[in-house]
Amino acid sequence: MTVHSQGAATSAPQDAPHKSAGPAAIPPPTGTKAASTSPRGGRKSLPSGWLPYLLVGPAVLSMVSLLLYPLIKNIILSFQKVDKIEFIQRKAPFHGVENYTQLLGDSQFWTVVVRSFAFTAANVFLIMVLGSLIGLLLNRLGKWMRLVLSMALVMAWAMPIVASVTVFQWLFDEQFGVMNWLMRTLGFSGYDQHNWFESGMSTMVIITVLVAWGSIPFVALNMYAALTTVSTEMYEAARMDGANGWQTFWQVVFPNLKSFFLVTTFLEVIWVFKAFTQVYAMNKGGPDRSSETLTIYAYVEGQSQFHYGLAAAISVLTIVMLVIVMSFYFRLILKQEDEQ
């Protein structure tokens, strides 16, 4: 600018050189190149696009080392003949698909498969129905009764599995069990030192009650949390239309919580299908292996019968069956997301 004596300022010509301005300013870099240059000392840092991978990297490495590598080794073992002699001699000759053909042609294997799916279906049905009913009850109770019931559910849910198995073994004990005393008190005969674990069916019924008892709190508390997201205006509209409790559930609650039921059922199927501690600790798959599920069947074949290759094949087939069953739930979940 040029300043005249009157104090007015006029702009300098556009092509005039700026001698006092120094070198021309360079615009800062953009994109990933900007992240690679640090303003201090010119040191370079990693591109910003790598940050998510660096954060996820430790978890991925842990999963690969703890899950993927054992799974691959287990699949390889399922194609090998590793019995007691081969284990002592440290040999693992490839056996082809002999382990799989032996299993698929074994009637005992298919009996265990049917028992496992029936056990899973019965447990998931009881857990989802009773858990949903208790969740609805929590939503209707007052503050203090809801707190008491919630604490009872949390205590049942937090109880260690082995401790809960021990309690159920005491309840159904032959000599001092509460169930035998209760049946005699109610007037039923034949329950003097009755053995509740003398058959596979009665053993599976007791295990089903145990698994459902330990899993119902999870569904009930999550159901109550999901119900808090349903607006009260929808309940009031249903009452004004004359809907009863059952109609309100199917017309208001279930459509709004459909994704909750799908995801929770999906989780319960996985947890029940792979249940091991409850079944094995209760009666070790007995009597006479008549209460074995697929997880117990694989364990007994591997650790008790020393058929390690066969046990690996059982576990691989178990994973395949579970993936096939879960694929239907994945389709329902994806369909639900598309509708929303």
Short mmCIF file of C-alpha atoms in Angstrom, two decimals:
data_model
loop_
_atom_site.label_atom_id
_atom_site.label_comp_id
_atom_site.label_asym_id
_atom_site.label_seq_id
_atom_site.Cartn_x
_atom_site.Cartn_y
_atom_site.Cartn_z
CA MET A 1 0.00 0.00 0.00
CA THR A 2 0.99 3.65 -0.58
CA VAL A 3 0.10 6.15 2.10
CA HIS A 4 -0.54 9.78 0.94
CA SER A 5 -0.15 12.82 3.07
CA GLN A 6 -3.91 13.06 3.55
CA GLY A 7 -3.85 9.68 5.34
CA ALA A 8 -5.66 7.77 2.56
CA ALA A 9 -4.37 4.32 1.60
CA THR A 10 -4.28 2.98 -1.90
CA SER A 11 -3.50 -0.54 -3.02
CA ALA A 12 -0.17 -1.33 -4.60
CA PRO A 13 -0.05 -2.67 -8.11
CA GLN A 14 -0.78 -6.42 -8.48
CA ASP A 15 2.55 -7.17 -10.18
CA ALA A 16 4.70 -5.38 -7.62
CA PRO A 17 7.31 -7.60 -5.99
CA HIS A 18 6.94 -8.29 -2.22
CA LYS A 19 10.54 -7.95 -1.14
CA SER A 20 9.79 -7.85 2.59
CA ALA A 21 7.42 -10.86 2.57
CA GLY A 22 10.23 -13.39 2.17
CA PRO A 23 9.76 -16.63 0.25
CA ALA A 24 6.33 -17.50 -1.08
CA ALA A 25 4.09 -19.50 1.29
CA ILE A 26 3.61 -23.17 0.33
CA PRO A 27 0.22 -24.73 1.06
CA PRO A 28 0.33 -27.59 3.56
CA PRO A 29 0.12 -31.10 2.15
CA THR A 30 -3.17 -32.92 2.26
CA GLY A 31 -4.29 -36.57 2.61
CA THR A 32 -2.01 -39.26 3.93
CA LYS A 33 1.10 -37.31 3.01
CA ALA A 34 0.15 -34.66 5.55
CA ALA A 35 0.02 -37.27 8.29
CA SER A 36 3.50 -38.56 7.41
CA THR A 37 5.23 -35.24 8.14
CA SER A 38 5.54 -34.04 11.70
CA PRO A 39 5.84 -30.30 12.42
CA ARG A 40 8.60 -31.01 14.95
CA GLY A 41 12.02 -31.74 13.56
CA GLY A 42 10.64 -33.15 10.32
CA ARG A 43 10.17 -36.64 11.83
CA LYS A 44 7.74 -38.91 10.00
CA SER A 45 4.87 -40.83 11.59
CA LEU A 46 2.77 -43.69 10.29
CA PRO A 47 0.00 -42.89 7.81
CA SER A 48 -3.33 -42.28 9.50
CA GLY A 49 -4.93 -45.10 7.48
CA TRP A 50 -2.83 -47.65 9.37
CA LEU A 51 -4.10 -46.71 12.81
CA PRO A 52 -7.22 -48.97 12.79
CA TYR A 53 -5.13 -51.95 11.71
CA LEU A 54 -2.60 -51.30 14.47
CA LEU A 55 -5.39 -51.17 17.06
CA VAL A 56 -7.06 -54.36 15.83
CA GLY A 57 -3.74 -56.14 15.23
CA PRO A 58 -3.19 -57.55 18.77
CA ALA A 59 -6.72 -58.97 18.90
CA VAL A 60 -6.33 -60.56 15.47
CA LEU A 61 -2.97 -62.09 16.41
CA SER A 62 -4.47 -63.47 19.63
CA MET A 63 -7.38 -65.04 17.76
CA VAL A 64 -5.06 -66.56 15.17
CA SER A 65 -2.76 -68.04 17.79
CA LEU A 66 -5.47 -69.20 20.20
CA LEU A 67 -8.27 -70.20 17.81
CA LEU A 68 -7.24 -70.51 14.19
CA TYR A 69 -4.01 -72.44 14.72
CA PRO A 70 -5.59 -75.09 17.03
CA LEU A 71 -8.51 -75.41 14.61
CA ILE A 72 -6.18 -76.11 11.69
CA LYS A 73 -4.19 -78.61 13.76
CA ASN A 74 -7.43 -80.31 14.81
CA ILE A 75 -8.61 -80.60 11.21
CA ILE A 76 -5.26 -82.15 10.23
CA LEU A 77 -5.49 -84.56 13.18
CA SER A 78 -8.95 -85.69 12.04
CA PHE A 79 -7.35 -87.15 8.91
CA GLN A 80 -4.71 -89.05 10.89
CA LYS A 81 -4.73 -92.34 12.78
CA VAL A 82 -3.65 -91.46 16.30
CA ASP A 83 -4.64 -94.11 18.83
CA LYS A 84 -2.87 -95.20 22.01
CA ILE A 85 -0.03 -96.99 20.19
CA GLU A 86 0.59 -94.15 17.74
CA PHE A 87 0.50 -91.66 20.63
CA ILE A 88 3.17 -93.59 22.55
CA GLN A 89 5.31 -94.04 19.45
CA ARG A 90 4.79 -90.37 18.52
CA LYS A 91 3.53 -91.31 15.08
CA ALA A 92 0.62 -89.76 13.19
CA PRO A 93 0.11 -91.60 9.87
CA PHE A 94 -2.47 -90.11 7.55
CA HIS A 95 -5.66 -92.11 7.57
CA GLY A 96 -7.59 -90.31 4.86
CA VAL A 97 -11.30 -89.98 5.51
CA GLU A 98 -11.46 -93.24 7.43
CA ASN A 99 -12.32 -91.48 10.69
CA TYR A 100 -15.25 -89.70 9.06
CA THR A 101 -16.57 -92.81 7.31
CA GLN A 102 -16.34 -94.74 10.58
CA LEU A 103 -18.34 -92.06 12.38
CA LEU A 104 -20.98 -91.60 9.70
CA GLY A 105 -21.55 -95.35 9.64
CA ASP A 106 -21.78 -95.67 13.43
CA SER A 107 -25.29 -95.78 14.89
CA GLN A 108 -24.02 -94.60 18.27
CA PHE A 109 -22.73 -91.39 16.70
CA TRP A 110 -26.12 -90.59 15.18
CA THR A 111 -27.81 -91.38 18.50
CA VAL A 112 -25.56 -88.82 20.18
CA VAL A 113 -26.31 -86.31 17.39
CA VAL A 114 -30.06 -86.66 17.87
CA ARG A 115 -29.67 -86.42 21.64
CA SER A 116 -27.54 -83.28 21.31
CA PHE A 117 -30.06 -81.49 19.08
CA ALA A 118 -33.00 -82.55 21.28
CA PHE A 119 -31.12 -81.37 24.37
CA THR A 120 -30.34 -78.03 22.71
CA ALA A 121 -33.91 -77.51 21.46
CA ALA A 122 -35.46 -78.29 24.87
CA ASN A 123 -33.06 -75.99 26.70
CA VAL A 124 -33.39 -73.07 24.29
CA PHE A 125 -37.19 -73.34 24.36
CA LEU A 126 -37.32 -73.32 28.16
CA ILE A 127 -34.72 -70.57 28.47
CA MET A 128 -36.37 -68.23 25.97
CA VAL A 129 -39.95 -68.77 27.21
CA LEU A 130 -39.26 -68.58 30.94
CA GLY A 131 -36.64 -65.85 30.54
CA SER A 132 -39.04 -63.71 28.51
CA LEU A 133 -41.85 -64.21 31.05
CA ILE A 134 -39.59 -63.20 33.94
CA GLY A 135 -38.41 -60.19 31.93
CA LEU A 136 -42.03 -59.13 31.44
CA LEU A 137 -42.60 -59.62 35.16
CA LEU A 138 -39.62 -57.40 35.98
CA ASN A 139 -41.14 -54.70 33.81
CA ARG A 140 -44.42 -54.81 35.74
CA LEU A 141 -43.06 -55.05 39.30
CA GLY A 142 -42.48 -52.15 41.62
CA LYS A 143 -39.06 -50.74 42.40
CA TRP A 144 -38.18 -52.82 45.47
CA MET A 145 -39.62 -56.12 44.25
CA ARG A 146 -37.82 -55.63 40.95
CA LEU A 147 -34.57 -55.06 42.85
CA VAL A 148 -35.02 -58.22 44.92
CA LEU A 149 -35.83 -60.37 41.89
CA SER A 150 -32.95 -58.89 39.89
CA MET A 151 -30.50 -59.65 42.71
CA ALA A 152 -31.76 -63.24 42.88
CA LEU A 153 -31.31 -63.62 39.12
CA VAL A 154 -27.80 -62.20 39.22
CA MET A 155 -26.82 -64.53 42.07
CA ALA A 156 -28.08 -67.56 40.14
CA TRP A 157 -26.34 -66.40 36.98
CA ALA A 158 -23.03 -65.66 38.75
CA MET A 159 -22.90 -69.01 40.56
CA PRO A 160 -19.94 -71.13 39.33
CA ILE A 161 -20.96 -74.06 37.17
CA VAL A 162 -19.25 -76.74 39.25
CA ALA A 163 -20.83 -75.36 42.42
CA SER A 164 -24.29 -75.40 40.83
CA VAL A 165 -23.73 -78.99 39.66
CA THR A 166 -22.82 -79.97 43.22
CA VAL A 167 -26.00 -78.38 44.56
CA PHE A 168 -28.13 -80.28 42.06
CA GLN A 169 -26.36 -83.53 42.93
CA TRP A 170 -27.28 -82.94 46.57
CA LEU A 171 -30.87 -82.16 45.64
CA PHE A 172 -31.21 -85.46 43.78
CA ASP A 173 -29.11 -87.57 46.13
CA GLU A 174 -30.39 -91.11 46.78
CA GLN A 175 -30.29 -91.03 50.56
CA PHE A 176 -30.38 -87.39 51.65
CA GLY A 177 -31.78 -85.67 48.54
CA VAL A 178 -34.51 -83.08 48.89
CA MET A 179 -36.38 -84.41 45.83
CA ASN A 180 -36.82 -87.89 47.30
CA TRP A 181 -38.07 -86.36 50.56
CA LEU A 182 -40.45 -84.08 48.65
CA MET A 183 -41.87 -86.94 46.58
CA ARG A 184 -42.43 -89.05 49.70
CA THR A 185 -44.04 -86.09 51.46
CA LEU A 186 -46.46 -85.65 48.56
CA GLY A 187 -47.49 -89.29 48.90
CA PHE A 188 -45.65 -90.87 45.98
CA SER A 189 -44.32 -94.36 46.56
CA GLY A 190 -41.03 -95.81 45.34
CA TYR A 191 -38.91 -92.80 46.22
CA ASP A 192 -37.14 -94.29 49.21
CA GLN A 193 -33.47 -93.96 48.17
CA HIS A 194 -34.51 -93.56 44.55
CA ASN A 195 -31.58 -93.13 42.13
CA TRP A 196 -32.38 -90.24 39.80
CA PHE A 197 -29.29 -90.95 37.70
CA GLU A 198 -30.05 -94.59 36.93
CA SER A 199 -31.15 -93.84 33.34
CA GLY A 200 -29.94 -91.53 30.62
CA MET A 201 -33.34 -89.89 30.20
CA SER A 202 -33.70 -88.84 33.84
CA THR A 203 -30.08 -87.65 33.86
CA MET A 204 -30.67 -85.49 30.78
CA VAL A 205 -33.83 -84.03 32.34
CA ILE A 206 -31.89 -82.99 35.46
CA ILE A 207 -29.10 -81.50 33.32
CA THR A 208 -31.70 -79.65 31.25
CA VAL A 209 -33.15 -78.10 34.41
CA LEU A 210 -29.65 -77.15 35.55
CA VAL A 211 -28.67 -75.52 32.25
CA ALA A 212 -31.97 -73.65 31.98
CA TRP A 213 -31.72 -72.47 35.59
CA GLY A 214 -28.29 -70.99 34.93
CA SER A 215 -29.20 -69.35 31.62
CA ILE A 216 -32.65 -67.90 32.31
CA PRO A 217 -31.26 -64.85 34.23
CA PHE A 218 -29.33 -63.70 31.15
CA VAL A 219 -32.46 -63.68 28.99
CA ALA A 220 -34.66 -62.19 31.72
CA LEU A 221 -32.38 -59.25 32.49
CA ASN A 222 -31.78 -58.52 28.81
CA MET A 223 -35.50 -58.78 28.13
CA TYR A 224 -36.22 -56.23 30.85
CA ALA A 225 -33.55 -53.90 29.45
CA ALA A 226 -35.05 -54.23 25.97
CA LEU A 227 -38.57 -53.55 27.25
CA THR A 228 -37.45 -50.18 28.60
CA THR A 229 -36.89 -49.07 24.98
CA VAL A 230 -40.56 -49.58 24.06
CA SER A 231 -42.44 -46.31 24.46
CA THR A 232 -45.37 -46.12 26.84
CA GLU A 233 -47.48 -44.48 24.13
CA MET A 234 -47.59 -47.78 22.26
CA TYR A 235 -48.90 -49.60 25.34
CA GLU A 236 -51.53 -46.91 25.87
CA ALA A 237 -52.61 -47.14 22.24
CA ALA A 238 -52.98 -50.91 22.58
CA ARG A 239 -55.12 -50.49 25.72
CA MET A 240 -57.33 -47.96 23.98
CA ASP A 241 -57.85 -50.45 21.15
CA GLY A 242 -58.98 -53.04 23.69
CA ALA A 243 -55.98 -55.39 23.40
CA ASN A 244 -55.37 -57.81 26.24
CA GLY A 245 -51.93 -58.79 27.59
CA TRP A 246 -51.32 -61.56 25.06
CA GLN A 247 -52.36 -59.37 22.12
CA THR A 248 -50.21 -56.52 23.42
CA PHE A 249 -47.18 -58.80 23.51
CA TRP A 250 -47.63 -60.04 19.92
CA GLN A 251 -48.70 -56.72 18.42
CA VAL A 252 -46.46 -54.31 20.35
CA VAL A 253 -43.63 -56.02 22.22
CA PHE A 254 -42.58 -58.76 19.82
CA PRO A 255 -42.40 -56.63 16.63
CA ASN A 256 -40.27 -54.02 18.41
CA LEU A 257 -37.99 -56.61 20.02
CA LYS A 258 -37.74 -59.04 17.12
CA SER A 259 -34.01 -58.45 16.69
CA PHE A 260 -33.50 -59.07 20.42
CA PHE A 261 -35.22 -62.45 20.23
CA LEU A 262 -33.22 -63.47 17.15
CA VAL A 263 -29.84 -62.52 18.58
CA THR A 264 -30.56 -63.98 22.03
CA THR A 265 -31.80 -67.26 20.56
CA PHE A 266 -28.70 -67.36 18.37
CA LEU A 267 -26.44 -66.99 21.42
CA GLU A 268 -28.37 -69.54 23.48
CA VAL A 269 -28.16 -72.17 20.73
CA ILE A 270 -24.37 -71.79 20.63
CA TRP A 271 -23.96 -71.83 24.42
CA VAL A 272 -26.22 -74.84 25.01
CA PHE A 273 -24.94 -76.87 22.06
CA LYS A 274 -21.36 -76.62 23.29
CA ALA A 275 -22.20 -77.12 26.98
CA PHE A 276 -19.62 -79.44 28.50
CA THR A 277 -19.10 -78.84 32.21
CA GLN A 278 -22.72 -79.35 33.28
CA VAL A 279 -23.10 -82.63 31.38
CA TYR A 280 -19.74 -84.14 32.31
CA ALA A 281 -19.65 -83.03 35.94
CA MET A 282 -23.18 -84.28 36.62
CA ASN A 283 -22.65 -87.95 35.66
CA LYS A 284 -19.73 -88.05 33.18
CA GLY A 285 -22.05 -88.95 30.34
CA GLY A 286 -23.42 -91.99 32.16
CA PRO A 287 -24.91 -94.30 32.91
CA ASP A 288 -23.38 -96.44 30.18
CA ARG A 289 -22.72 -93.34 28.02
CA SER A 290 -26.46 -92.77 27.65
CA SER A 291 -26.34 -89.05 28.51
CA GLU A 292 -23.47 -88.04 26.25
CA THR A 293 -23.75 -85.06 23.95
CA LEU A 294 -21.36 -84.41 21.07
CA THR A 295 -18.89 -82.50 23.23
CA ILE A 296 -18.81 -85.29 25.84
CA TYR A 297 -18.66 -87.93 23.11
CA ALA A 298 -15.57 -86.33 21.59
CA TYR A 299 -13.91 -85.97 24.99
CA VAL A 300 -14.55 -89.58 26.02
CA GLU A 301 -13.33 -90.95 22.69
CA GLY A 302 -10.17 -88.88 22.91
CA GLN A 303 -9.23 -88.95 26.60
CA SER A 304 -10.77 -92.22 27.80
CA GLN A 305 -10.66 -94.40 24.68
CA PHE A 306 -7.42 -92.87 23.31
CA HIS A 307 -8.89 -92.40 19.84
CA TYR A 308 -7.49 -88.94 19.24
CA GLY A 309 -7.97 -88.86 15.49
CA LEU A 310 -11.57 -90.02 15.84
CA ALA A 311 -12.22 -87.44 18.55
CA ALA A 312 -10.85 -84.71 16.27
CA ALA A 313 -13.21 -85.85 13.51
CA ILE A 314 -16.14 -85.69 15.95
CA SER A 315 -15.25 -82.12 16.89
CA VAL A 316 -14.94 -81.09 13.23
CA LEU A 317 -18.34 -82.59 12.41
CA THR A 318 -19.78 -80.81 15.46
CA ILE A 319 -18.51 -77.47 14.17
CA VAL A 320 -19.91 -78.18 10.69
CA MET A 321 -23.34 -79.05 12.10
CA LEU A 322 -23.38 -75.94 14.26
CA VAL A 323 -22.40 -73.73 11.32
CA ILE A 324 -25.19 -75.24 9.19
CA VAL A 325 -27.75 -74.60 11.93
CA MET A 326 -26.47 -71.08 12.53
CA SER A 327 -26.63 -70.22 8.83
CA PHE A 328 -30.43 -70.15 9.08
CA TYR A 329 -30.24 -67.69 11.97
CA PHE A 330 -27.77 -65.55 10.06
CA ARG A 331 -30.24 -65.35 7.19
CA LEU A 332 -33.03 -64.32 9.55
CA ILE A 333 -30.86 -61.67 11.19
CA LEU A 334 -29.76 -60.25 7.84
CA LYS A 335 -33.37 -60.25 6.63
CA GLN A 336 -34.40 -58.39 9.78
CA GLU A 337 -31.70 -55.77 9.17
CA ASP A 338 -32.85 -55.29 5.56
CA GLU A 339 -36.43 -54.76 6.72
CA GLN A 340 -35.31 -52.08 9.15
#
